[in-house]
PDB file of C-alpha atoms in Angstrom:
ATOM      1  CA  UNK A 217      59.460 -15.203 -59.692  1.00 51.00           C
ATOM      2  CA  UNK A 218      58.700 -17.935 -57.070  1.00 53.00           C
ATOM      3  CA  UNK A 219      57.630 -15.225 -54.585  1.00 55.00           C
ATOM      4  CA  UNK A 220      55.195 -13.733 -57.140  1.00 57.00           C
ATOM      5  CA  UNK A 221      53.724 -17.134 -57.939  1.00 57.00           C
ATOM      6  CA  UNK A 222      53.379 -17.932 -54.202  1.00 63.00           C
ATOM      7  CA  UNK A 223      51.692 -14.578 -53.631  1.00 66.00           C
ATOM      8  CA  UNK A 224      49.303 -15.169 -56.512  1.00 61.00           C
ATOM      9  CA  UNK A 225      48.459 -18.589 -55.089  1.00 62.00           C
ATOM     10  CA  UNK A 226      47.755 -17.047 -51.636  1.00 65.00           C
ATOM     11  CA  UNK A 227      45.586 -14.362 -53.250  1.00 57.00           C
ATOM     12  CA  UNK A 228      43.699 -16.968 -55.179  1.00 52.00           C
ATOM     13  CA  UNK A 229      43.142 -19.054 -52.098  1.00 57.00           C
ATOM     14  CA  UNK A 230      41.874 -16.022 -50.191  1.00 58.00           C
ATOM     15  CA  UNK A 231      39.505 -15.173 -53.047  1.00 52.00           C
ATOM     16  CA  UNK A 232      38.274 -18.757 -53.180  1.00 53.00           C
ATOM     17  CA  UNK A 233      37.661 -18.846 -49.472  1.00 56.00           C
ATOM     18  CA  UNK A 234      35.746 -15.548 -49.696  1.00 60.00           C
ATOM     19  CA  UNK A 235      33.618 -16.814 -52.560  1.00 51.00           C
ATOM     20  CA  UNK A 236      32.895 -20.071 -50.636  1.00 60.00           C
ATOM     21  CA  UNK A 237      31.936 -18.034 -47.560  1.00 65.00           C
ATOM     22  CA  UNK A 238      29.589 -15.898 -49.606  1.00 72.00           C
ATOM     23  CA  UNK A 239      28.098 -18.895 -51.321  1.00 77.00           C
ATOM     24  CA  UNK A 240      27.585 -20.584 -47.967  1.00 77.00           C
ATOM     25  CA  UNK A 241      25.885 -17.440 -46.653  1.00 81.00           C
ATOM     26  CA  UNK A 242      23.452 -17.468 -49.585  1.00 83.00           C
ATOM     27  CA  UNK A 243      22.765 -21.150 -49.038  1.00 84.00           C
ATOM     28  CA  UNK A 244      22.175 -20.625 -45.334  1.00 86.00           C
ATOM     29  CA  UNK A 245      20.020 -17.492 -45.675  1.00 90.00           C
ATOM     30  CA  UNK A 246      16.616 -19.321 -45.600  1.00 91.00           C
ATOM     31  CA  UNK A 247      17.480 -21.270 -42.479  1.00 90.00           C
ATOM     32  CA  UNK A 248      18.949 -18.130 -40.797  1.00 91.00           C
ATOM     33  CA  UNK A 249      15.724 -16.331 -41.483  1.00 93.00           C
ATOM     34  CA  UNK A 250      13.698 -19.154 -39.891  1.00 94.00           C
ATOM     35  CA  UNK A 251      15.964 -19.163 -36.899  1.00 94.00           C
ATOM     36  CA  UNK A 252      15.369 -15.447 -36.506  1.00 95.00           C
ATOM     37  CA  UNK A 253      11.598 -16.008 -36.793  1.00 96.00           C
ATOM     38  CA  UNK A 254      11.775 -18.533 -33.974  1.00 95.00           C
ATOM     39  CA  UNK A 255      13.681 -16.205 -31.764  1.00 95.00           C
ATOM     40  CA  UNK A 256      11.328 -13.328 -32.467  1.00 96.00           C
ATOM     41  CA  UNK A 257       8.338 -15.585 -31.690  1.00 97.00           C
ATOM     42  CA  UNK A 258       9.815 -16.402 -28.348  1.00 97.00           C
ATOM     43  CA  UNK A 259      10.364 -12.747 -27.538  1.00 96.00           C
ATOM     44  CA  UNK A 260       6.807 -11.879 -28.477  1.00 97.00           C
ATOM     45  CA  UNK A 261       5.473 -14.555 -26.172  1.00 97.00           C
ATOM     46  CA  UNK A 262       7.304 -13.756 -22.947  1.00 96.00           C
ATOM     47  CA  UNK A 263       4.073 -14.053 -20.955  1.00 95.00           C
ATOM     48  CA  UNK A 264       3.232 -17.512 -22.224  1.00 96.00           C
ATOM     49  CA  UNK A 265       2.985 -20.505 -19.978  1.00 95.00           C
ATOM     50  CA  UNK A 266       5.195 -22.160 -22.549  1.00 96.00           C
ATOM     51  CA  UNK A 267       7.945 -19.542 -22.374  1.00 97.00           C
ATOM     52  CA  UNK A 268      10.540 -21.945 -21.042  1.00 97.00           C
ATOM     53  CA  UNK A 269       9.644 -24.417 -23.865  1.00 97.00           C
ATOM     54  CA  UNK A 270       9.965 -21.555 -26.382  1.00 97.00           C
ATOM     55  CA  UNK A 271      13.308 -20.475 -24.831  1.00 97.00           C
ATOM     56  CA  UNK A 272      14.709 -23.980 -25.049  1.00 97.00           C
ATOM     57  CA  UNK A 273      13.908 -24.078 -28.740  1.00 97.00           C
ATOM     58  CA  UNK A 274      14.982 -20.431 -29.377  1.00 96.00           C
ATOM     59  CA  UNK A 275      18.333 -20.884 -27.611  1.00 96.00           C
ATOM     60  CA  UNK A 276      19.240 -24.163 -29.238  1.00 96.00           C
ATOM     61  CA  UNK A 277      17.974 -23.792 -32.780  1.00 96.00           C
ATOM     62  CA  UNK A 278      21.103 -21.990 -33.981  1.00 95.00           C
ATOM     63  CA  UNK A 279      22.740 -25.476 -33.771  1.00 95.00           C
ATOM     64  CA  UNK A 280      21.287 -26.027 -37.145  1.00 93.00           C
ATOM     65  CA  UNK A 281      24.040 -23.783 -38.456  1.00 91.00           C
ATOM     66  CA  UNK A 282      26.662 -26.371 -37.534  1.00 92.00           C
ATOM     67  CA  UNK A 283      27.506 -26.880 -41.171  1.00 88.00           C
ATOM     68  CA  UNK A 284      29.219 -23.518 -41.186  1.00 87.00           C
ATOM     69  CA  UNK A 285      31.268 -24.248 -38.095  1.00 88.00           C
ATOM     70  CA  UNK A 286      34.823 -25.574 -38.433  1.00 84.00           C
ATOM     71  CA  UNK A 287      37.054 -27.118 -37.443  1.00 87.00           C
ATOM     72  CA  UNK A 288      34.855 -28.745 -34.749  1.00 91.00           C
ATOM     73  CA  UNK A 289      31.125 -28.362 -35.114  1.00 94.00           C
ATOM     74  CA  UNK A 290      30.318 -30.952 -32.469  1.00 94.00           C
ATOM     75  CA  UNK A 291      31.193 -28.715 -29.467  1.00 95.00           C
ATOM     76  CA  UNK A 292      29.083 -25.919 -31.039  1.00 95.00           C
ATOM     77  CA  UNK A 293      26.046 -28.164 -31.092  1.00 96.00           C
ATOM     78  CA  UNK A 294      26.774 -29.259 -27.490  1.00 96.00           C
ATOM     79  CA  UNK A 295      26.859 -25.577 -26.459  1.00 96.00           C
ATOM     80  CA  UNK A 296      23.431 -25.005 -28.030  1.00 96.00           C
ATOM     81  CA  UNK A 297      22.185 -28.177 -26.277  1.00 97.00           C
ATOM     82  CA  UNK A 298      23.455 -26.835 -22.985  1.00 97.00           C
ATOM     83  CA  UNK A 299      21.597 -23.582 -23.592  1.00 96.00           C
ATOM     84  CA  UNK A 300      18.390 -25.597 -24.200  1.00 97.00           C
ATOM     85  CA  UNK A 301      19.042 -27.656 -21.090  1.00 98.00           C
ATOM     86  CA  UNK A 302      18.946 -24.538 -18.910  1.00 97.00           C
ATOM     87  CA  UNK A 303      15.353 -23.968 -19.899  1.00 98.00           C
ATOM     88  CA  UNK A 304      14.292 -27.644 -20.165  1.00 97.00           C
ATOM     89  CA  UNK A 305      15.353 -28.041 -16.481  1.00 98.00           C
ATOM     90  CA  UNK A 306      12.824 -25.355 -15.681  1.00 97.00           C
ATOM     91  CA  UNK A 307      10.199 -27.235 -17.714  1.00 97.00           C
ATOM     92  CA  UNK A 308      11.002 -30.420 -15.724  1.00 97.00           C
ATOM     93  CA  UNK A 309      10.760 -28.554 -12.470  1.00 97.00           C
ATOM     94  CA  UNK A 310       7.412 -27.064 -13.382  1.00 95.00           C
ATOM     95  CA  UNK A 311       5.838 -30.247 -14.806  1.00 95.00           C
ATOM     96  CA  UNK A 312       7.487 -33.351 -13.417  1.00 93.00           C
ATOM     97  CA  UNK A 313       4.645 -33.980 -10.957  1.00 94.00           C
ATOM     98  CA  UNK A 314       1.744 -32.566 -12.948  1.00 95.00           C
ATOM     99  CA  UNK A 315       2.006 -33.340 -16.678  1.00 94.00           C
ATOM    100  CA  UNK A 316       4.409 -36.033 -17.947  1.00 95.00           C
ATOM    101  CA  UNK A 317       3.854 -34.959 -21.541  1.00 96.00           C
ATOM    102  CA  UNK A 318       6.203 -32.028 -20.870  1.00 97.00           C
ATOM    103  CA  UNK A 319       8.800 -34.437 -19.405  1.00 97.00           C
ATOM    104  CA  UNK A 320       8.529 -36.559 -22.461  1.00 97.00           C
ATOM    105  CA  UNK A 321       8.846 -33.511 -24.656  1.00 97.00           C
ATOM    106  CA  UNK A 322      12.048 -32.457 -22.878  1.00 97.00           C
ATOM    107  CA  UNK A 323      13.557 -35.916 -23.467  1.00 97.00           C
ATOM    108  CA  UNK A 324      12.596 -35.982 -27.088  1.00 96.00           C
ATOM    109  CA  UNK A 325      13.740 -32.412 -27.736  1.00 97.00           C
ATOM    110  CA  UNK A 326      17.121 -32.780 -26.128  1.00 97.00           C
ATOM    111  CA  UNK A 327      17.657 -36.044 -27.963  1.00 96.00           C
ATOM    112  CA  UNK A 328      17.565 -34.185 -31.234  1.00 96.00           C
ATOM    113  CA  UNK A 329      20.753 -32.323 -30.330  1.00 96.00           C
ATOM    114  CA  UNK A 330      22.360 -35.433 -28.798  1.00 96.00           C
ATOM    115  CA  UNK A 331      21.749 -37.402 -31.980  1.00 96.00           C
ATOM    116  CA  UNK A 332      23.053 -34.590 -34.096  1.00 95.00           C
ATOM    117  CA  UNK A 333      26.222 -34.515 -31.980  1.00 95.00           C
ATOM    118  CA  UNK A 334      26.654 -38.218 -32.490  1.00 95.00           C
ATOM    119  CA  UNK A 335      26.154 -37.861 -36.212  1.00 95.00           C
ATOM    120  CA  UNK A 336      28.688 -35.103 -36.416  1.00 94.00           C
ATOM    121  CA  UNK A 337      31.205 -37.103 -34.355  1.00 93.00           C
ATOM    122  CA  UNK A 338      30.769 -40.071 -36.699  1.00 93.00           C
ATOM    123  CA  UNK A 339      30.752 -38.257 -40.067  1.00 91.00           C
ATOM    124  CA  UNK A 340      31.988 -34.649 -39.765  1.00 91.00           C
ATOM    125  CA  UNK A 341      34.340 -34.430 -36.774  1.00 90.00           C
ATOM    126  CA  UNK A 342      36.377 -31.555 -38.280  1.00 89.00           C
ATOM    127  CA  UNK A 343      33.475 -29.903 -40.096  1.00 86.00           C
ATOM    128  CA  UNK A 344      31.481 -30.455 -43.184  1.00 81.00           C
ATOM    129  CA  UNK A 345      33.695 -31.429 -46.134  1.00 77.00           C
ATOM    130  CA  UNK A 346      32.750 -29.705 -49.393  1.00 70.00           C
ATOM    131  CA  UNK A 347      33.429 -31.427 -52.693  1.00 66.00           C
ATOM    132  CA  UNK A 348      36.196 -29.630 -54.595  1.00 67.00           C
ATOM    133  CA  UNK A 349      35.162 -31.344 -57.815  1.00 67.00           C
ATOM    134  CA  UNK A 350      31.568 -30.331 -57.607  1.00 61.00           C
ATOM    135  CA  UNK A 351      30.527 -33.956 -57.660  1.00 57.00           C
ATOM    136  CA  UNK A 352      27.826 -34.800 -55.151  1.00 56.00           C
ATOM    137  CA  UNK A 353      28.304 -38.019 -53.248  1.00 56.00           C
ATOM    138  CA  UNK A 354      25.388 -40.432 -52.953  1.00 55.00           C
ATOM    139  CA  UNK A 355      23.122 -39.440 -50.165  1.00 52.00           C
ATOM    140  CA  UNK A 356      22.433 -42.034 -47.439  1.00 53.00           C
ATOM    141  CA  UNK A 357      18.966 -43.599 -47.868  1.00 52.00           C
ATOM    142  CA  UNK A 358      17.723 -42.008 -44.581  1.00 48.00           C
ATOM    143  CA  UNK A 359      18.101 -38.577 -46.228  1.00 46.00           C
ATOM    144  CA  UNK A 360      16.400 -39.459 -49.507  1.00 45.00           C
ATOM    145  CA  UNK A 361      13.013 -37.928 -49.012  1.00 45.00           C
ATOM    146  CA  UNK A 362      10.481 -37.642 -51.736  1.00 43.00           C
ATOM    147  CA  UNK A 363       8.485 -34.456 -51.934  1.00 42.00           C
ATOM    148  CA  UNK A 364       5.398 -36.663 -51.982  1.00 45.00           C
ATOM    149  CA  UNK A 365       6.268 -37.883 -48.506  1.00 45.00           C
ATOM    150  CA  UNK A 366       6.220 -34.282 -47.178  1.00 45.00           C
ATOM    151  CA  UNK A 367       2.682 -33.524 -48.141  1.00 41.00           C
TER     152      UNK A 367
END
């Protein structure tokens, strides 16, 4: 009897994990589509003077999917940052003596991923924690954005 109960619990947990994975896939679909658009845009613009810029963005933008990575999303974001750095180093080489706007862009762009890594280390070291009760915790004020502010 205990074996059957334990087996049912394992089956339930497996089903629950599958449902959560499917729900997460549905939630991430819009961002996944945008990431794909960015990568396609880069490929269509191989001849552009901005190809290294586009490549830095294209190679690092998947870091936005960190919420689906566990148990340690921080290293995943760092890996994406490293991929961007490969291309931003080329940007720096090409523009460090001719146009400092590109140098500033590199610093600003890479700081996005460094700041995200810091945020993850402080708040989600082992991955994003989903509420089992369905209750949504209060969002920090920095993330409370009115739709009126976006227009």
